[in-house]
XYZ file of N, CA and C in Angstrom:
804
model
N -0.556 -7.798 24.688
C -1.668 -8.726 24.549
C -1.710 -9.375 23.177
N -0.841 -8.919 22.291
C -0.843 -9.482 20.938
C -0.445 -10.946 20.974
N -1.080 -11.734 20.126
C -0.848 -13.168 20.054
C -0.127 -13.460 18.754
N 1.023 -14.082 18.825
C 1.792 -14.349 17.610
C 1.099 -15.398 16.763
N 0.953 -15.095 15.486
C 0.377 -16.064 14.548
C 1.466 -17.013 14.081
N 1.100 -18.202 13.604
C 2.108 -19.142 13.117
C 2.905 -18.528 11.981
N 4.218 -18.737 11.956
C 5.037 -18.150 10.893
C 4.687 -18.725 9.533
N 4.833 -17.924 8.510
C 4.599 -18.393 7.142
C 5.911 -18.317 6.372
N 6.044 -19.146 5.386
C 7.311 -19.245 4.665
C 7.420 -18.232 3.543
N 6.316 -17.920 2.870
C 6.364 -17.016 1.729
C 4.984 -16.448 1.483
N 4.946 -15.228 0.942
C 3.662 -14.643 0.588
C 3.539 -14.462 -0.919
N 4.500 -14.957 -1.691
C 4.469 -14.801 -3.144
C 3.895 -16.062 -3.784
N 2.732 -15.981 -4.425
C 2.145 -17.174 -5.043
C 2.812 -17.496 -6.365
N 2.707 -18.747 -6.800
C 3.203 -19.111 -8.133
C 2.395 -18.381 -9.209
N 2.876 -18.353 -10.432
C 2.142 -17.658 -11.504
C 0.853 -18.395 -11.864
N -0.107 -17.688 -12.460
C -1.365 -18.324 -12.872
C -1.125 -19.443 -13.885
N -2.007 -20.432 -13.846
C -1.938 -21.547 -14.786
C -3.124 -21.420 -15.735
N -2.840 -21.190 -17.011
C -3.892 -20.929 -17.986
C -4.311 -22.225 -18.693
N -5.635 -22.409 -18.803
C -6.213 -23.530 -19.539
C -7.120 -22.968 -20.630
N -7.706 -23.840 -21.427
C -8.526 -23.378 -22.537
C -9.730 -22.568 -22.067
N -10.411 -23.053 -21.027
C -11.671 -22.436 -20.610
C -11.625 -21.800 -19.227
N -10.481 -21.835 -18.579
C -10.390 -21.249 -17.246
C -8.926 -21.008 -16.894
N -8.719 -20.268 -15.825
C -7.377 -19.973 -15.322
C -7.342 -20.261 -13.828
N -6.350 -21.009 -13.379
C -6.151 -21.285 -11.958
C -5.130 -20.300 -11.402
N -5.478 -19.694 -10.280
C -4.589 -18.747 -9.630
C -4.097 -19.354 -8.315
N -2.902 -19.916 -8.301
C -2.380 -20.526 -7.068
C -2.287 -19.500 -5.941
N -2.466 -19.967 -4.724
C -2.426 -19.106 -3.551
C -1.082 -19.232 -2.851
N -0.703 -18.156 -2.197
C 0.515 -18.191 -1.395
C 0.261 -18.990 -0.124
N 1.300 -19.489 0.511
C 1.109 -20.192 1.796
C 0.384 -19.341 2.824
N 0.637 -18.028 2.822
C -0.040 -17.146 3.772
C -1.539 -17.107 3.511
N -1.928 -17.023 2.238
C -3.348 -16.988 1.895
C -4.041 -18.306 2.248
N -3.368 -19.409 1.995
C -3.939 -20.718 2.336
C -4.098 -20.847 3.842
N -3.093 -20.409 4.574
C -3.154 -20.462 6.027
C -4.305 -19.614 6.551
N -4.474 -18.417 6.000
C -5.558 -17.530 6.427
C -6.917 -18.156 6.141
N -7.067 -18.752 4.942
C -8.332 -19.392 4.586
C -8.646 -20.550 5.528
N -7.628 -21.348 5.860
C -7.847 -22.478 6.765
C -8.240 -22.016 8.161
N -7.613 -20.928 8.636
C -7.942 -20.420 9.966
C -9.367 -19.885 10.023
N -9.788 -19.176 8.958
C -11.155 -18.644 8.934
C -12.176 -19.772 8.836
N -11.864 -20.802 8.058
C -12.761 -21.951 7.954
C -12.906 -22.642 9.303
N -11.790 -22.829 9.978
C -11.830 -23.466 11.302
C -12.636 -22.631 12.279
N -12.451 -21.313 12.236
C -13.189 -20.433 13.144
C -14.691 -20.513 12.896
N -15.082 -20.464 11.633
C -16.514 -20.481 11.311
C -17.152 -21.805 11.691
N -16.388 -22.886 11.630
C -16.931 -24.214 11.922
C -16.950 -24.531 13.413
N -16.050 -23.925 14.188
C -15.905 -24.327 15.594
C -16.301 -23.257 16.595
N -16.253 -21.995 16.213
C -16.607 -20.919 17.143
C -18.107 -20.635 17.038
N -18.833 -20.663 18.173
C -20.277 -20.378 18.134
C -20.538 -18.878 17.956
N -20.583 -18.450 16.705
C -20.817 -17.046 16.385
C -22.264 -16.640 16.680
N -22.431 -15.406 17.122
C -23.737 -14.743 17.041
C -23.474 -13.273 16.754
N -24.491 -12.556 16.320
C -24.285 -11.231 15.755
C -25.263 -10.227 16.362
N -24.755 -9.031 16.646
C -25.556 -7.929 17.174
C -25.304 -6.694 16.315
N -26.351 -5.927 16.084
C -26.255 -4.773 15.193
C -26.863 -3.542 15.844
N -26.234 -2.392 15.615
C -26.754 -1.126 16.130
C -26.480 -0.029 15.105
N -27.374 0.950 15.046
C -27.177 2.136 14.211
C -26.623 3.256 15.090
N -25.580 3.931 14.615
C -24.977 5.015 15.384
C -24.984 6.301 14.563
N -25.144 7.419 15.257
C -25.145 8.737 14.627
C -23.743 9.320 14.677
N -23.284 9.839 13.554
C -21.898 10.284 13.435
C -21.710 11.791 13.498
N -22.788 12.554 13.591
C -22.671 14.012 13.466
C -21.677 14.605 14.462
N -21.764 14.215 15.730
C -20.862 14.777 16.740
C -19.420 14.338 16.505
N -19.236 13.103 16.047
C -17.895 12.606 15.780
C -17.271 13.348 14.593
N -18.089 13.608 13.572
C -17.591 14.346 12.405
C -17.266 15.789 12.774
N -18.061 16.373 13.667
C -17.783 17.738 14.121
C -16.463 17.783 14.892
N -16.214 16.752 15.719
C -14.950 16.684 16.445
C -13.780 16.551 15.481
N -13.944 15.723 14.457
C -12.866 15.561 13.474
C -12.533 16.893 12.809
N -13.558 17.663 12.463
C -13.332 18.965 11.829
C -12.552 19.896 12.748
N -12.915 19.909 14.034
C -12.223 20.774 14.995
C -10.770 20.340 15.163
N -10.542 19.041 15.266
C -9.181 18.552 15.452
C -8.307 18.856 14.240
N -8.855 18.662 13.049
C -8.073 18.884 11.839
C -7.806 20.358 11.581
N -8.619 21.229 12.185
C -8.369 22.668 12.059
C -7.087 23.065 12.774
N -6.649 22.232 13.721
C -5.425 22.516 14.471
C -4.285 21.592 14.066
N -4.472 20.842 12.985
C -3.433 19.929 12.521
C -2.505 20.654 11.555
N -1.195 20.547 11.750
C -0.258 21.192 10.807
C -0.505 20.717 9.374
N -0.218 21.599 8.432
C -0.513 21.292 7.031
C 0.278 20.091 6.509
N 1.454 19.830 7.110
C 2.262 18.713 6.636
C 1.992 17.427 7.405
N 1.012 17.456 8.310
C 0.689 16.273 9.117
C -0.532 15.566 8.547
N -0.650 14.276 8.876
C -1.813 13.504 8.452
C -3.028 13.914 9.275
N -4.115 14.255 8.612
C -5.315 14.648 9.331
C -6.004 13.460 9.978
N -6.777 13.733 11.012
C -7.546 12.692 11.685
C -8.681 12.257 10.767
N -8.858 10.952 10.594
C -9.920 10.421 9.750
C -11.047 9.869 10.608
N -12.167 9.596 9.970
C -13.290 8.993 10.681
C -12.906 7.625 11.234
N -12.140 6.854 10.462
C -11.717 5.538 10.938
C -10.854 5.631 12.184
N -10.002 6.647 12.258
C -9.175 6.826 13.459
C -10.068 6.970 14.692
N -11.090 7.782 14.569
C -12.003 8.016 15.688
C -12.812 6.769 16.024
N -13.206 6.018 14.995
C -13.979 4.801 15.230
C -13.128 3.717 15.890
N -11.846 3.665 15.561
C -10.956 2.718 16.243
C -10.807 3.102 17.712
N -10.703 4.378 17.982
C -10.602 4.827 19.372
C -11.894 4.511 20.131
N -13.042 4.669 19.472
C -14.322 4.315 20.098
C -14.398 2.816 20.363
N -13.823 2.020 19.454
C -13.766 0.569 19.664
C -12.963 0.244 20.913
N -11.816 0.908 21.076
C -10.988 0.679 22.256
C -11.719 1.079 23.530
N -12.475 2.177 23.470
C -13.254 2.602 24.644
C -14.285 1.545 25.020
N -14.943 0.956 24.021
C -15.932 -0.087 24.293
C -15.268 -1.326 24.879
N -14.083 -1.674 24.384
C -13.366 -2.835 24.908
C -12.979 -2.625 26.362
N -12.575 -1.403 26.714
C -12.207 -1.123 28.102
C -13.436 -1.087 28.997
N -14.563 -0.632 28.452
C -15.800 -0.596 29.238
C -16.347 -1.994 29.481
N -16.079 -2.908 28.547
C -16.542 -4.299 28.659
C -15.335 -5.230 28.547
N -14.529 -5.316 29.596
C -13.303 -6.125 29.519
C -13.557 -7.604 29.260
N -14.787 -8.079 29.514
C -15.096 -9.483 29.227
C -14.973 -9.795 27.740
N -15.076 -8.760 26.902
C -14.946 -8.966 25.456
C -13.493 -8.924 25.001
N -12.640 -8.323 25.808
C -11.211 -8.222 25.477
C -10.506 -9.480 25.993
N -10.918 -10.604 25.456
C -10.522 -11.893 26.022
C -10.491 -12.957 24.939
N -10.054 -14.148 25.323
C -10.018 -15.265 24.380
C -10.302 -16.569 25.105
N -10.858 -17.517 24.354
C -11.200 -18.847 24.855
C -9.939 -19.699 24.915
N -9.691 -20.317 26.079
C -8.503 -21.134 26.270
C -8.810 -22.616 26.496
N -10.040 -23.016 26.266
C -10.422 -24.415 26.443
C -10.969 -24.698 27.818
N -10.174 -24.431 28.862
C -10.648 -24.634 30.228
C -10.608 -23.344 31.045
N -10.389 -22.212 30.347
C -10.379 -20.907 31.007
C -10.594 -19.825 29.962
N -10.864 -18.622 30.442
C -10.971 -17.451 29.570
C -9.849 -16.499 29.944
N -9.036 -16.143 28.971
C -7.914 -15.233 29.211
C -8.340 -13.810 28.878
N -8.215 -12.909 29.859
C -8.601 -11.510 29.666
C -7.340 -10.663 29.539
N -7.298 -9.839 28.507
C -6.114 -9.042 28.203
C -6.222 -7.643 28.800
N -5.058 -7.064 29.103
C -5.024 -5.764 29.771
C -4.822 -4.606 28.799
N -4.578 -4.924 27.548
C -4.376 -3.904 26.526
C -5.303 -4.180 25.356
N -5.761 -3.126 24.691
C -6.622 -3.279 23.515
C -5.760 -3.142 22.266
N -5.536 -4.260 21.595
C -4.726 -4.299 20.375
C -5.642 -4.642 19.208
N -5.733 -3.735 18.247
C -6.724 -3.844 17.181
C -6.065 -4.241 15.864
N -6.582 -5.304 15.248
C -6.244 -5.620 13.860
C -7.194 -4.827 12.969
N -6.638 -3.889 12.220
C -7.423 -2.999 11.368
C -7.292 -3.476 9.923
N -8.391 -3.906 9.340
C -8.362 -4.510 8.009
C -8.222 -3.428 6.938
N -7.183 -3.564 6.114
C -6.964 -2.654 4.986
C -6.703 -3.508 3.754
N -6.777 -2.900 2.579
C -6.561 -3.660 1.349
C -6.030 -2.781 0.252
N -5.557 -3.424 -0.827
C -5.031 -2.672 -1.973
C -5.771 -3.012 -3.267
N -6.977 -3.581 -3.130
C -7.760 -3.909 -4.311
C -7.638 -5.346 -4.743
N -6.572 -6.021 -4.326
C -6.372 -7.412 -4.700
C -6.453 -8.353 -3.513
N -6.005 -7.904 -2.379
C -6.048 -8.738 -1.182
C -6.172 -7.841 0.029
N -6.416 -8.446 1.175
C -6.643 -7.670 2.389
C -5.636 -8.078 3.456
N -5.298 -7.123 4.310
C -4.361 -7.343 5.392
C -4.964 -6.783 6.668
N -4.489 -7.260 7.795
C -5.004 -6.792 9.083
C -3.840 -6.458 10.006
N -3.118 -5.371 9.722
C -1.985 -4.999 10.575
C -2.443 -4.698 11.992
N -1.545 -4.900 12.941
C -1.858 -4.705 14.351
C -1.573 -3.270 14.769
N -2.582 -2.623 15.356
C -2.427 -1.311 15.976
C -2.462 -1.562 17.477
N -1.309 -1.556 18.114
C -1.199 -1.994 19.505
C -1.521 -0.863 20.479
N -2.104 -1.237 21.616
C -2.338 -0.298 22.707
C -3.201 0.886 22.347
N -4.246 0.664 21.565
C -5.091 1.774 21.106
C -5.768 2.476 22.280
N -6.072 1.729 23.338
C -6.737 2.324 24.497
C -5.855 3.337 25.223
N -4.543 3.242 25.052
C -3.616 4.112 25.786
C -3.011 5.198 24.909
N -3.377 5.251 23.639
C -2.727 6.162 22.705
C -3.637 7.298 22.290
N -3.011 8.408 21.893
C -3.749 9.544 21.389
C -4.126 9.364 19.936
N -5.054 10.183 19.474
C -5.545 10.060 18.104
C -4.456 10.325 17.077
N -3.543 11.260 17.371
C -2.479 11.558 16.421
C -1.578 10.366 16.171
N -1.237 9.654 17.247
C -0.384 8.473 17.124
C -1.089 7.362 16.359
N -2.369 7.146 16.664
C -3.151 6.125 15.966
C -3.257 6.463 14.488
N -3.571 7.720 14.193
C -3.749 8.155 12.811
C -2.471 7.984 12.002
N -1.325 8.313 12.599
C -0.060 8.190 11.887
C 0.248 6.739 11.544
N 0.016 5.825 12.496
C 0.326 4.420 12.228
C -0.608 3.841 11.170
N -1.889 4.215 11.219
C -2.822 3.733 10.201
C -2.419 4.250 8.824
N -2.029 5.523 8.752
C -1.603 6.100 7.472
C -0.389 5.362 6.925
N 0.535 4.977 7.806
C 1.718 4.237 7.366
C 1.327 2.861 6.824
N 0.374 2.204 7.491
C -0.087 0.894 7.010
C -0.770 1.021 5.657
N -1.599 2.049 5.501
C -2.295 2.250 4.230
C -1.306 2.559 3.107
N -0.249 3.306 3.422
C 0.728 3.662 2.400
C 1.441 2.431 1.860
N 1.587 1.394 2.710
C 2.289 0.195 2.285
C 1.484 -0.653 1.306
N 0.168 -0.475 1.295
C -0.655 -1.293 0.399
C -1.366 -0.464 -0.659
N -1.138 0.849 -0.677
C -1.790 1.714 -1.650
C -0.957 1.771 -2.920
N -1.573 1.562 -4.088
C -0.808 1.620 -5.338
C -0.153 2.980 -5.533
N 1.085 2.972 -5.998
C 1.753 4.217 -6.336
C 1.203 4.746 -7.660
N 1.451 6.004 -7.938
C 0.973 6.599 -9.187
C 1.497 5.802 -10.376
N 0.567 5.404 -11.248
C 0.937 4.657 -12.436
C 0.897 3.163 -12.263
N 0.728 2.696 -11.032
C 0.658 1.263 -10.781
C -0.786 0.807 -10.785
N -1.006 -0.407 -11.228
C -2.357 -0.958 -11.229
C -2.741 -1.503 -9.871
N -1.765 -1.895 -9.090
C -2.053 -2.458 -7.771
C -0.857 -2.223 -6.882
N -1.086 -2.281 -5.605
C -0.015 -2.106 -4.653
C 0.989 -3.248 -4.755
N 2.163 -3.005 -4.238
C 3.180 -4.042 -4.229
C 2.774 -5.169 -3.294
N 3.241 -6.406 -3.555
C 2.940 -7.498 -2.639
C 3.420 -7.149 -1.237
N 2.578 -7.393 -0.265
C 2.904 -7.056 1.109
C 3.196 -8.335 1.867
N 4.379 -8.441 2.423
C 4.783 -9.640 3.138
C 4.515 -9.477 4.623
N 4.581 -10.600 5.341
C 4.413 -10.551 6.787
C 5.482 -9.681 7.423
N 6.658 -9.622 6.812
C 7.724 -8.798 7.359
C 7.376 -7.320 7.292
N 6.516 -6.952 6.327
C 6.124 -5.554 6.167
C 5.046 -5.163 7.169
N 3.993 -5.961 7.248
C 2.870 -5.601 8.100
C 2.792 -6.426 9.374
N 3.572 -7.466 9.485
C 3.503 -8.300 10.674
C 2.312 -9.243 10.594
N 2.356 -10.301 11.406
C 1.247 -11.252 11.387
C 0.730 -11.524 12.789
N 0.873 -10.537 13.672
C 0.385 -10.694 15.026
C -1.135 -10.539 15.070
N -1.747 -11.249 15.989
C -3.190 -11.172 16.191
C -3.445 -10.391 17.470
N -4.295 -9.362 17.375
C -4.619 -8.551 18.540
C -5.780 -9.128 19.326
N -6.542 -8.254 19.952
C -7.660 -8.700 20.785
C -9.017 -8.417 20.143
N -9.028 -7.686 19.026
C -10.263 -7.424 18.290
C -9.892 -7.036 16.862
N -10.747 -7.392 15.912
C -10.556 -6.998 14.515
C -11.657 -6.030 14.112
N -11.274 -4.978 13.383
C -12.231 -3.981 12.899
C -12.091 -3.864 11.390
N -13.202 -3.940 10.687
C -13.205 -3.716 9.242
C -14.289 -2.711 8.882
N -13.953 -1.845 7.937
C -14.897 -0.840 7.469
C -15.096 -1.039 5.971
N -16.282 -1.494 5.593
C -16.608 -1.734 4.192
C -17.456 -0.618 3.598
N -17.583 0.472 4.351
C -18.422 1.570 3.898
C -17.977 2.191 2.595
N -16.661 2.146 2.319
C -16.153 2.744 1.085
C -16.703 2.055 -0.147
N -17.189 0.831 0.006
C -17.773 0.086 -1.112
C -19.303 0.182 -1.122
N -19.851 1.002 -0.250
C -21.296 1.170 -0.197
C -22.025 0.078 0.556
N -21.279 -0.786 1.245
C -21.894 -1.884 1.999
C -22.528 -1.335 3.262
N -23.795 -1.688 3.502
C -24.496 -1.172 4.676
C -24.135 -1.922 5.947
N -23.980 -3.225 5.856
C -23.655 -4.008 7.043
C -22.964 -5.301 6.616
N -22.265 -5.895 7.585
C -21.514 -7.118 7.318
C -21.387 -7.871 8.623
N -21.462 -9.203 8.570
C -21.281 -10.046 9.756
C -19.926 -10.737 9.633
N -18.875 -10.201 10.243
C -17.529 -10.733 10.030
C -17.292 -12.059 10.740
N -16.372 -12.846 10.198
C -15.918 -14.071 10.856
C -14.899 -13.680 11.924
N -15.044 -14.238 13.106
C -14.124 -13.942 14.195
C -12.767 -14.554 13.895
N -11.742 -13.799 14.154
C -10.370 -14.257 13.941
C -9.847 -14.839 15.250
N -9.774 -16.156 15.320
C -9.301 -16.789 16.554
C -7.862 -16.362 16.869
N -7.538 -16.238 18.178
C -8.368 -16.541 19.351
C -9.182 -15.370 19.874
N -9.384 -14.342 19.043
C -10.202 -13.215 19.481
C -11.623 -13.668 19.788
N -12.328 -12.871 20.578
C -13.697 -13.204 20.952
C -14.726 -12.340 20.241
N -14.290 -11.248 19.605
C -15.220 -10.349 18.917
C -14.569 -9.805 17.647
N -15.424 -9.401 16.712
C -14.990 -8.707 15.500
C -16.056 -7.686 15.157
N -15.633 -6.508 14.735
C -16.557 -5.410 14.449
C -16.496 -5.040 12.969
N -17.667 -4.944 12.337
C -17.760 -4.488 10.945
C -18.576 -3.205 10.899
N -18.088 -2.237 10.134
C -18.733 -0.937 10.017
C -19.224 -0.735 8.590
N -20.466 -0.269 8.459
C -21.049 -0.042 7.148
C -20.852 1.389 6.676
N -21.498 1.698 5.577
C -21.339 3.010 4.952
C -21.974 4.107 5.786
N -21.291 5.239 5.879
C -21.866 6.433 6.503
C -22.792 7.088 5.476
N -24.016 7.339 5.874
C -25.008 7.869 4.937
C -26.006 8.751 5.660
N -26.634 9.643 4.903
C -27.686 10.492 5.459
C -28.967 9.688 5.619
N -29.572 9.769 6.805
C -30.827 9.067 7.062
C -31.816 10.011 7.738
N -33.082 9.829 7.396
C -34.153 10.576 8.046
C -34.503 9.896 9.361
N -34.470 10.659 10.463
C -34.803 10.108 11.773
C -35.788 11.039 12.472
N -36.696 10.498 13.289
C -37.633 11.351 14.027
C -36.894 12.245 15.009
N -37.373 13.445 15.167
C -36.798 14.344 16.156
C -37.165 13.876 17.568
N -36.381 14.306 18.535
C -36.685 14.008 19.928
C -38.013 14.660 20.303
N -38.738 14.024 21.213
C -40.070 14.518 21.578
C -40.026 15.939 22.141
N -39.008 16.239 22.956
C -38.933 17.575 23.534
C -38.651 18.634 22.472
N -37.915 18.247 21.419
C -37.650 19.183 20.331
C -38.922 19.444 19.537
N -39.674 18.382 19.258
C -40.922 18.548 18.514
C -41.912 19.387 19.289
N -41.954 19.204 20.618
C -42.897 19.956 21.446
C -42.549 21.440 21.469
N -41.249 21.751 21.359
C -40.818 23.144 21.415
C -41.032 23.873 20.096
N -41.203 23.137 19.013
C -41.375 23.766 17.716
C -42.846 24.053 17.442
N -43.070 24.954 16.521
C -44.437 25.327 16.184
C -45.159 24.156 15.538
N -46.449 24.135 15.722
C -47.273 23.082 15.138
C -47.168 23.141 13.617
N -47.073 21.993 13.028
C -46.946 21.921 11.576
C -45.512 21.895 11.103
N -44.554 21.970 12.044
C -43.152 21.922 11.664
C -42.736 20.513 11.262
N -41.552 20.418 10.687
C -41.019 19.132 10.261
C -40.616 18.317 11.484
N -41.114 17.091 11.571
C -40.835 16.245 12.727
C -39.652 15.313 12.507
N -38.886 15.530 11.423
C -37.763 14.659 11.107
C -36.483 15.470 10.917
N -35.379 14.846 11.257
C -34.051 15.408 11.030
C -33.287 14.500 10.074
N -32.274 15.076 9.430
C -31.354 14.286 8.621
C -30.057 14.130 9.415
N -29.679 12.893 9.673
C -28.476 12.596 10.435
C -27.534 11.727 9.601
N -26.226 11.889 9.842
C -25.241 10.991 9.236
C -25.106 9.779 10.156
N -25.380 8.588 9.613
C -25.402 7.384 10.431
C -24.691 6.233 9.727
N -24.287 5.253 10.530
C -23.797 3.997 9.968
C -24.284 2.850 10.833
N -24.235 1.653 10.255
C -24.625 0.434 10.961
C -23.381 -0.329 11.368
N -23.299 -0.663 12.655
C -22.171 -1.425 13.196
C -22.657 -2.809 13.607
N -21.923 -3.840 13.185
C -22.276 -5.223 13.512
C -21.134 -5.862 14.287
N -21.453 -6.430 15.440
C -20.468 -7.095 16.288
C -20.688 -8.597 16.231
N -19.658 -9.326 15.816
C -19.679 -10.789 15.872
C -19.050 -11.214 17.197
N -19.695 -12.138 17.896
C -19.241 -12.544 19.221
C -19.075 -14.057 19.311
N -18.073 -14.475 20.075
C -17.877 -15.876 20.427
C -18.686 -16.130 21.693
N -19.760 -16.932 21.583
C -20.685 -17.100 22.701
C -20.043 -17.816 23.893
N -18.937 -18.495 23.682
C -18.246 -19.136 24.790
C -17.622 -18.102 25.728
N -17.281 -16.931 25.175
C -16.586 -15.891 25.934
C -17.503 -14.713 26.238
N -18.281 -14.320 25.235
C -19.110 -13.116 25.330
C -20.572 -13.521 25.198
N -21.314 -13.464 26.304
C -22.728 -13.813 26.203
C -23.521 -12.618 25.675
N -24.824 -12.830 25.464
C -25.638 -11.806 24.824
C -25.679 -10.498 25.575
N -25.711 -10.550 26.904
C -25.762 -9.329 27.699
C -24.480 -8.523 27.552
N -23.340 -9.210 27.575
C -22.054 -8.510 27.428
C -21.937 -7.919 26.027
N -22.359 -8.683 25.012
C -22.324 -8.162 23.656
C -23.182 -6.915 23.496
N -24.360 -6.932 24.113
C -25.244 -5.761 24.052
C -24.622 -4.573 24.773
N -23.988 -4.831 25.930
C -23.319 -3.750 26.658
C -22.178 -3.176 25.838
N -21.463 -4.057 25.129
C -20.350 -3.588 24.303
C -20.855 -2.617 23.228
N -21.894 -3.007 22.510
C -22.413 -2.135 21.456
C -22.981 -0.844 22.034
N -23.589 -0.917 23.221
C -24.095 0.286 23.874
C -22.949 1.235 24.214
N -21.837 0.672 24.682
C -20.665 1.496 25.001
C -20.062 2.099 23.739
N -20.017 1.315 22.665
C -19.496 1.826 21.393
C -20.371 2.958 20.881
N -21.671 2.772 20.917
C -22.605 3.813 20.457
C -22.447 5.095 21.276
N -22.301 4.936 22.604
C -22.139 6.102 23.476
C -20.855 6.852 23.150
N -19.767 6.122 22.883
C -18.488 6.768 22.574
C -18.539 7.502 21.237
N -19.249 6.943 20.261
C -19.355 7.587 18.943
C -20.251 8.821 19.011
N -21.359 8.716 19.701
C -22.330 9.805 19.711
C -22.003 10.867 20.756
N -21.137 10.525 21.714
C -20.679 11.490 22.726
C -19.147 11.413 22.765
N -18.483 11.961 21.744
C -17.051 11.707 21.570
C -16.147 12.270 22.665
N -16.713 13.058 23.586
C -15.877 13.487 24.714
C -15.441 12.287 25.559
N -16.196 11.175 25.428
C -15.812 9.939 26.141
C -14.446 9.456 25.666
N -14.082 9.757 24.429
C -12.800 9.318 23.889
C -11.625 9.920 24.651
N -11.881 11.000 25.375
C -10.817 11.660 26.127
C -10.576 11.038 27.487
N -11.493 10.168 27.924
C -11.388 9.588 29.260
C -10.372 8.467 29.308
């Protein structure tokens, strides 16, 4: 289901041009192409945004159990690995979102291919993780770790090495996922990457006070604490209204929330 992006000639920009009061930093053809595509998407795609808060406690407990059985020399399962799998579950539950606008038709894809946004402090990349709906967590985790290793600075380096399209590829999947939680960002409304119909942004995981369920409060003694502390994050889905109407977008987020809060769904 991956869609080939237009080829680029080079990803190495010319050197900075220094002036008395400012410095111009020329962009590589790849960066210019990416900027033009995002500008076109924002101007022509009818974006709308939906947001939901999800509880991570059960997902974090599953991660702990899985990593307890992971060999010491293997890459452990991360929260992002599980969230990507939950994204794939939501895409399969709402196939209308796993689609793209074709002008006079809507093309629906049979595989969930995720562009996972990673960065090295200077620029960002969105390598393709193909067939996430059909793969196990170990396979997903290994590929993500390999992508991160390609853009992570080595010891003693100030920044990662320049990453070319030949290294990470420039294919476009069926959905883009970005997690800005590491920077303390609570929520973000991402620009849809054409021809995708949806993009998901994940905020910081944080402890939040939430009211206890009514049946739990009723079972406790009078005067007890009526609040719990839960680990939660805010997820924002950007949708192309030509492909994904409000009801489908709401169903998608409901499916994502269910998969995160009831992670046994990830096994289905």
